[in-house]
GROMACS .gro file of C-alpha atoms in nm:
model
  263
    1MET     CA    1   3.283   5.264   6.431
    2LYS     CA    2   3.452   4.943   6.324
    3PRO     CA    3   3.259   4.613   6.327
    4ALA     CA    4   3.471   4.490   6.617
    5ASP     CA    5   3.361   4.791   6.824
    6PHE     CA    6   3.008   4.652   6.852
    7SER     CA    7   2.925   4.385   7.109
    8ASP     CA    8   2.715   4.084   7.016
    9LEU     CA    9   2.423   4.230   7.210
   10GLU     CA   10   2.453   4.563   7.026
   11ILE     CA   11   2.449   4.378   6.695
   12ALA     CA   12   2.142   4.179   6.801
   13GLU     CA   13   1.963   4.500   6.901
   14LYS     CA   14   2.048   4.654   6.564
   15LEU     CA   15   1.900   4.350   6.391
   16ALA     CA   16   1.581   4.377   6.595
   17ASP     CA   17   1.553   4.750   6.523
   18ALA     CA   18   1.599   4.691   6.149
   19ALA     CA   19   1.339   4.414   6.147
   20ARG     CA   20   1.089   4.636   6.329
   21ALA     CA   21   1.134   4.912   6.076
   22ALA     CA   22   1.094   4.671   5.784
   23ILE     CA   23   0.788   4.489   5.918
   24LEU     CA   24   0.563   4.752   6.073
   25PRO     CA   25   0.460   4.922   5.745
   26TYR     CA   26   0.303   4.591   5.641
   27PHE     CA   27   0.122   4.501   5.964
   28ARG     CA   28  -0.259   4.513   5.947
   29ARG     CA   29  -0.254   4.617   5.584
   30VAL     CA   30  -0.574   4.477   5.438
   31ASP     CA   31  -0.413   4.447   5.095
   32LEU     CA   32  -0.114   4.243   5.216
   33GLY     CA   33  -0.083   3.920   5.022
   34ALA     CA   34   0.062   3.594   5.149
   35GLU     CA   35   0.216   3.308   4.953
   36ASN     CA   36   0.174   2.951   5.072
   37LYS     CA   37   0.505   2.761   5.106
   38LEU     CA   38   0.332   2.421   5.129
   39ASP     CA   39   0.168   2.199   4.868
   40THR     CA   40  -0.071   2.073   5.136
   41GLY     CA   41  -0.160   2.276   5.444
   42PHE     CA   42  -0.088   2.645   5.493
   43ASP     CA   43   0.248   2.799   5.580
   44PRO     CA   44   0.236   3.163   5.468
   45VAL     CA   45   0.517   3.401   5.384
   46THR     CA   46   0.475   3.773   5.310
   47GLU     CA   47   0.675   4.065   5.178
   48ALA     CA   48   0.729   4.165   5.540
   49ASP     CA   49   0.905   3.836   5.623
   50ARG     CA   50   1.146   3.874   5.334
   51ALA     CA   51   1.209   4.246   5.385
   52ALA     CA   52   1.293   4.196   5.753
   53GLU     CA   53   1.531   3.909   5.693
   54LEU     CA   54   1.710   4.095   5.415
   55ALA     CA   55   1.749   4.400   5.640
   56MET     CA   56   1.906   4.184   5.912
   57ARG     CA   57   2.133   4.004   5.666
   58ASP     CA   58   2.261   4.337   5.533
   59ILE     CA   59   2.368   4.442   5.884
   60LEU     CA   60   2.542   4.111   5.947
   61ALA     CA   61   2.725   4.132   5.615
   62GLN     CA   62   2.867   4.467   5.726
   63LEU     CA   63   2.930   4.410   6.095
   64ARG     CA   64   2.977   4.032   6.134
   65PRO     CA   65   3.103   3.910   5.793
   66ASP     CA   66   3.281   3.606   5.942
   67ASP     CA   67   2.969   3.470   6.115
   68GLY     CA   68   2.726   3.231   5.952
   69ILE     CA   69   2.357   3.302   5.896
   70HIS     CA   70   2.068   3.056   5.918
   71GLY     CA   71   1.746   3.230   5.824
   72GLU     CA   72   1.389   3.124   5.761
   73GLU     CA   73   1.341   3.269   5.414
   74PHE     CA   74   1.678   3.259   5.234
   75ASP     CA   75   1.971   3.024   5.190
   76ALA     CA   76   2.219   2.970   5.470
   77VAL     CA   77   2.548   3.158   5.472
   78GLU     CA   78   2.851   2.958   5.583
   79GLY     CA   79   3.075   3.149   5.821
   80ARG     CA   80   3.435   3.116   5.931
   81SER     CA   81   3.401   3.202   6.299
   82GLY     CA   82   3.210   2.898   6.424
   83ARG     CA   83   2.920   3.126   6.522
   84VAL     CA   84   2.581   3.142   6.350
   85TRP     CA   85   2.305   3.403   6.363
   86VAL     CA   86   1.971   3.224   6.356
   87LEU     CA   87   1.692   3.447   6.224
   88ASP     CA   88   1.317   3.412   6.197
   89PRO     CA   89   1.192   3.749   6.069
   90ILE     CA   90   0.831   3.679   6.163
   91ASP     CA   91   0.758   3.382   6.385
   92GLY     CA   92   0.382   3.348   6.368
   93THR     CA   93   0.309   3.469   6.016
   94ARG     CA   94  -0.042   3.320   6.042
   95GLY     CA   95  -0.105   3.554   6.335
   96PHE     CA   96   0.063   3.840   6.151
   97ILE     CA   97  -0.170   3.818   5.852
   98SER     CA   98  -0.465   3.789   6.093
   99GLY     CA   99  -0.373   4.112   6.272
  100THR     CA  100  -0.293   3.965   6.614
  101PRO     CA  101   0.009   4.115   6.800
  102THR     CA  102   0.151   3.781   6.916
  103TRP     CA  103   0.399   3.720   6.633
  104GLY     CA  104   0.759   3.816   6.685
  105VAL     CA  105   1.108   3.858   6.542
  106LEU     CA  106   1.345   3.585   6.661
  107ILE     CA  107   1.720   3.646   6.671
  108ALA     CA  108   1.973   3.405   6.820
  109LEU     CA  109   2.350   3.378   6.821
  110SER     CA  110   2.471   3.021   6.844
  111ASP     CA  111   2.796   2.825   6.855
  112ALA     CA  112   2.873   2.453   6.865
  113ARG     CA  113   2.711   2.426   7.208
  114GLY     CA  114   2.387   2.593   7.101
  115PRO     CA  115   2.229   2.939   7.134
  116PHE     CA  116   2.370   3.171   7.399
  117LEU     CA  117   2.212   3.504   7.303
  118GLY     CA  118   1.848   3.546   7.207
  119ILE     CA  119   1.588   3.813   7.135
  120VAL     CA  120   1.212   3.774   7.102
  121ASP     CA  121   1.087   4.109   6.975
  122GLN     CA  122   0.724   4.215   6.931
  123PRO     CA  123   0.745   4.530   6.716
  124TYR     CA  124   0.383   4.643   6.732
  125ILE     CA  125   0.358   4.661   7.111
  126ARG     CA  126   0.730   4.742   7.134
  127GLU     CA  127   0.824   4.468   7.375
  128ARG     CA  128   1.171   4.322   7.344
  129PHE     CA  129   1.265   4.016   7.548
  130VAL     CA  130   1.641   3.962   7.567
  131GLY     CA  131   1.841   3.669   7.699
  132THR     CA  132   2.217   3.700   7.748
  133PRO     CA  133   2.485   3.505   7.939
  134ASP     CA  134   2.444   3.769   8.210
  135GLY     CA  135   2.068   3.731   8.252
  136ALA     CA  136   1.737   3.819   8.091
  137TYR     CA  137   1.528   4.135   8.070
  138VAL     CA  138   1.243   4.296   7.881
  139THR     CA  139   1.209   4.651   7.755
  140GLY     CA  140   0.873   4.794   7.657
  141PRO     CA  141   0.589   5.025   7.757
  142LEU     CA  142   0.667   4.966   8.126
  143GLY     CA  143   1.038   5.035   8.089
  144ARG     CA  144   1.310   4.779   8.153
  145GLN     CA  145   1.251   4.488   8.389
  146ALA     CA  146   1.458   4.185   8.480
  147LEU     CA  147   1.307   3.849   8.390
  148ALA     CA  148   1.293   3.533   8.598
  149THR     CA  149   1.091   3.217   8.545
  150ARG     CA  150   0.830   3.105   8.795
  151GLN     CA  151   0.940   2.872   9.075
  152SER     CA  152   0.613   2.688   9.137
  153THR     CA  153   0.679   2.315   9.102
  154ASP     CA  154   0.327   2.171   9.118
  155LEU     CA  155   0.209   2.049   8.777
  156SER     CA  156  -0.155   2.092   8.885
  157ASP     CA  157  -0.092   2.468   8.924
  158ALA     CA  158   0.088   2.510   8.592
  159VAL     CA  159  -0.012   2.719   8.290
  160LEU     CA  160   0.064   2.540   7.962
  161PHE     CA  161   0.084   2.682   7.611
  162THR     CA  162   0.111   2.538   7.263
  163THR     CA  163   0.048   2.701   6.928
  164PHE     CA  164  -0.192   2.449   6.775
  165PRO     CA  165  -0.455   2.236   6.953
  166GLU     CA  166  -0.373   1.952   6.710
  167LEU     CA  167  -0.009   1.890   6.792
  168GLY     CA  168   0.194   1.692   6.538
  169SER     CA  169   0.121   1.322   6.500
  170ASN     CA  170  -0.154   1.136   6.683
  171GLU     CA  171   0.104   1.002   6.928
  172GLU     CA  172   0.248   1.348   6.992
  173GLU     CA  173  -0.098   1.493   7.043
  174ALA     CA  174  -0.187   1.217   7.290
  175ALA     CA  175   0.131   1.285   7.491
  176PHE     CA  176   0.052   1.656   7.497
  177ARG     CA  177  -0.304   1.584   7.612
  178ALA     CA  178  -0.167   1.373   7.895
  179VAL     CA  179   0.019   1.678   8.027
  180SER     CA  180  -0.266   1.917   7.947
  181SER     CA  181  -0.514   1.709   8.150
  182ARG     CA  182  -0.298   1.757   8.458
  183VAL     CA  183  -0.232   2.131   8.452
  184LYS     CA  184  -0.446   2.418   8.575
  185LEU     CA  185  -0.482   2.598   8.243
  186THR     CA  186  -0.400   2.525   7.878
  187ARG     CA  187  -0.395   2.801   7.617
  188TYR     CA  188  -0.327   2.802   7.243
  189GLY     CA  189  -0.206   3.012   6.954
  190MET     CA  190   0.064   3.243   7.089
  191ASP     CA  191   0.360   3.131   6.875
  192CYS     CA  192   0.689   3.273   7.010
  193TYR     CA  193   0.513   3.505   7.253
  194ALA     CA  194   0.434   3.209   7.478
  195TYR     CA  195   0.807   3.152   7.531
  196ALA     CA  196   0.851   3.518   7.621
  197LEU     CA  197   0.574   3.491   7.879
  198LEU     CA  198   0.743   3.184   8.026
  199ALA     CA  199   1.066   3.382   8.065
  200ALA     CA  200   0.864   3.660   8.229
  201GLY     CA  201   0.729   3.427   8.498
  202LEU     CA  202   0.370   3.420   8.371
  203VAL     CA  203   0.362   3.080   8.200
  204ASP     CA  204   0.505   2.750   8.327
  205LEU     CA  205   0.526   2.519   8.027
  206VAL     CA  206   0.536   2.538   7.647
  207ILE     CA  207   0.515   2.213   7.450
  208GLU     CA  208   0.561   2.207   7.072
  209ALA     CA  209   0.641   1.966   6.789
  210GLY     CA  210   0.748   2.009   6.428
  211LEU     CA  211   0.971   2.309   6.496
  212LYS     CA  212   1.260   2.437   6.288
  213ALA     CA  213   1.585   2.561   6.438
  214VAL     CA  214   1.481   2.919   6.362
  215ASP     CA  215   1.166   2.872   6.572
  216ILE     CA  216   1.336   2.763   6.893
  217GLN     CA  217   1.691   2.893   6.924
  218ALA     CA  218   1.604   3.246   7.038
  219PRO     CA  219   1.348   3.115   7.291
  220ILE     CA  220   1.606   2.870   7.426
  221ALA     CA  221   1.859   3.147   7.493
  222LEU     CA  222   1.592   3.371   7.646
  223ILE     CA  223   1.437   3.109   7.875
  224GLU     CA  224   1.769   2.968   7.993
  225ALA     CA  225   1.890   3.320   8.075
  226ALA     CA  226   1.574   3.370   8.284
  227GLY     CA  227   1.632   3.048   8.480
  228GLY     CA  228   1.420   2.801   8.284
  229ILE     CA  229   1.503   2.492   8.084
  230VAL     CA  230   1.433   2.391   7.721
  231THR     CA  231   1.495   2.041   7.583
  232ASP     CA  232   1.347   1.800   7.337
  233TRP     CA  233   1.085   1.551   7.461
  234ARG     CA  234   1.354   1.313   7.583
  235GLY     CA  235   1.558   1.566   7.775
  236GLY     CA  236   1.818   1.625   7.504
  237PRO     CA  237   1.915   1.940   7.312
  238ALA     CA  238   1.632   2.111   7.122
  239HIS     CA  239   1.823   2.372   6.925
  240ALA     CA  240   1.798   2.176   6.597
  241GLY     CA  241   1.417   2.194   6.613
  242GLY     CA  242   1.166   1.910   6.619
  243ARG     CA  243   0.993   1.861   6.954
  244ALA     CA  244   1.046   2.111   7.235
  245LEU     CA  245   0.956   2.124   7.601
  246ALA     CA  246   1.016   2.457   7.773
  247ALA     CA  247   0.969   2.469   8.149
  248ALA     CA  248   1.001   2.733   8.417
  249ASN     CA  249   1.215   2.509   8.640
  250PRO     CA  250   1.369   2.159   8.649
  251GLN     CA  251   1.094   2.013   8.867
  252LEU     CA  252   0.814   2.106   8.626
  253HIS     CA  253   1.031   1.997   8.335
  254SER     CA  254   1.076   1.654   8.491
  255ALA     CA  255   0.703   1.623   8.564
  256ALA     CA  256   0.604   1.703   8.206
  257LEU     CA  257   0.883   1.491   8.057
  258GLU     CA  258   0.737   1.184   8.226
  259PHE     CA  259   0.440   1.202   7.985
  260LEU     CA  260   0.635   1.303   7.674
  261SER     CA  261   0.951   1.094   7.676
  262GLY     CA  262   0.786   0.771   7.561
  263VAL     CA  263   0.677   0.908   7.224
   0.00000   0.00000   0.00000
């Protein structure tokens, strides 16, 4: 088949399949090493991260040579089409090296307006959350199911996630705590899987800071396709990274934004 014979969704699925195949041989290997990308703090990268991104880049070079690539581990590729594939081969590498199955492969296709196609894939439990312009769905052990965000609008009934209890700066953490003190339940440490659960109607809010574009573009496409909303902490676009507020519906988004927008 010619490259033009494949739809964008088919290409995205091929990328996710290739990343799964590259990553799984490394997962829960007790001899897997991790390099630290930071001089202070800990931001690990492994052979699995690099192998998965290279596998996805190889497919794009063959099937979408005119598109750009923005990946986590290697230099950006400038395209000619105005479209960019945004790749995070393992979002949640800290969880990956700890053996938890809450990391994921993030794949987004974006244009000047932002991401419009997104996949959050969890290879180990074989769940794939997909957001398209036509809607959102998950495939996995229970088959294929349509996704829709929760419609509850009461902040006091909301379930809130963030990856780290200590969120960004002191001011950012205080703003997060202001929201957290008003919700029913706050949970931590799920990385990209929290966004997938929001799209599935199980979580109401995800609040993060210090994100990169590769961390948030696939979740944006997924959550918006499922009926939710993702912005920065002032209600603007979040696809460049930084601070992100993901909400199941506009009412909850507005309620949380009230405590975040002043930071």
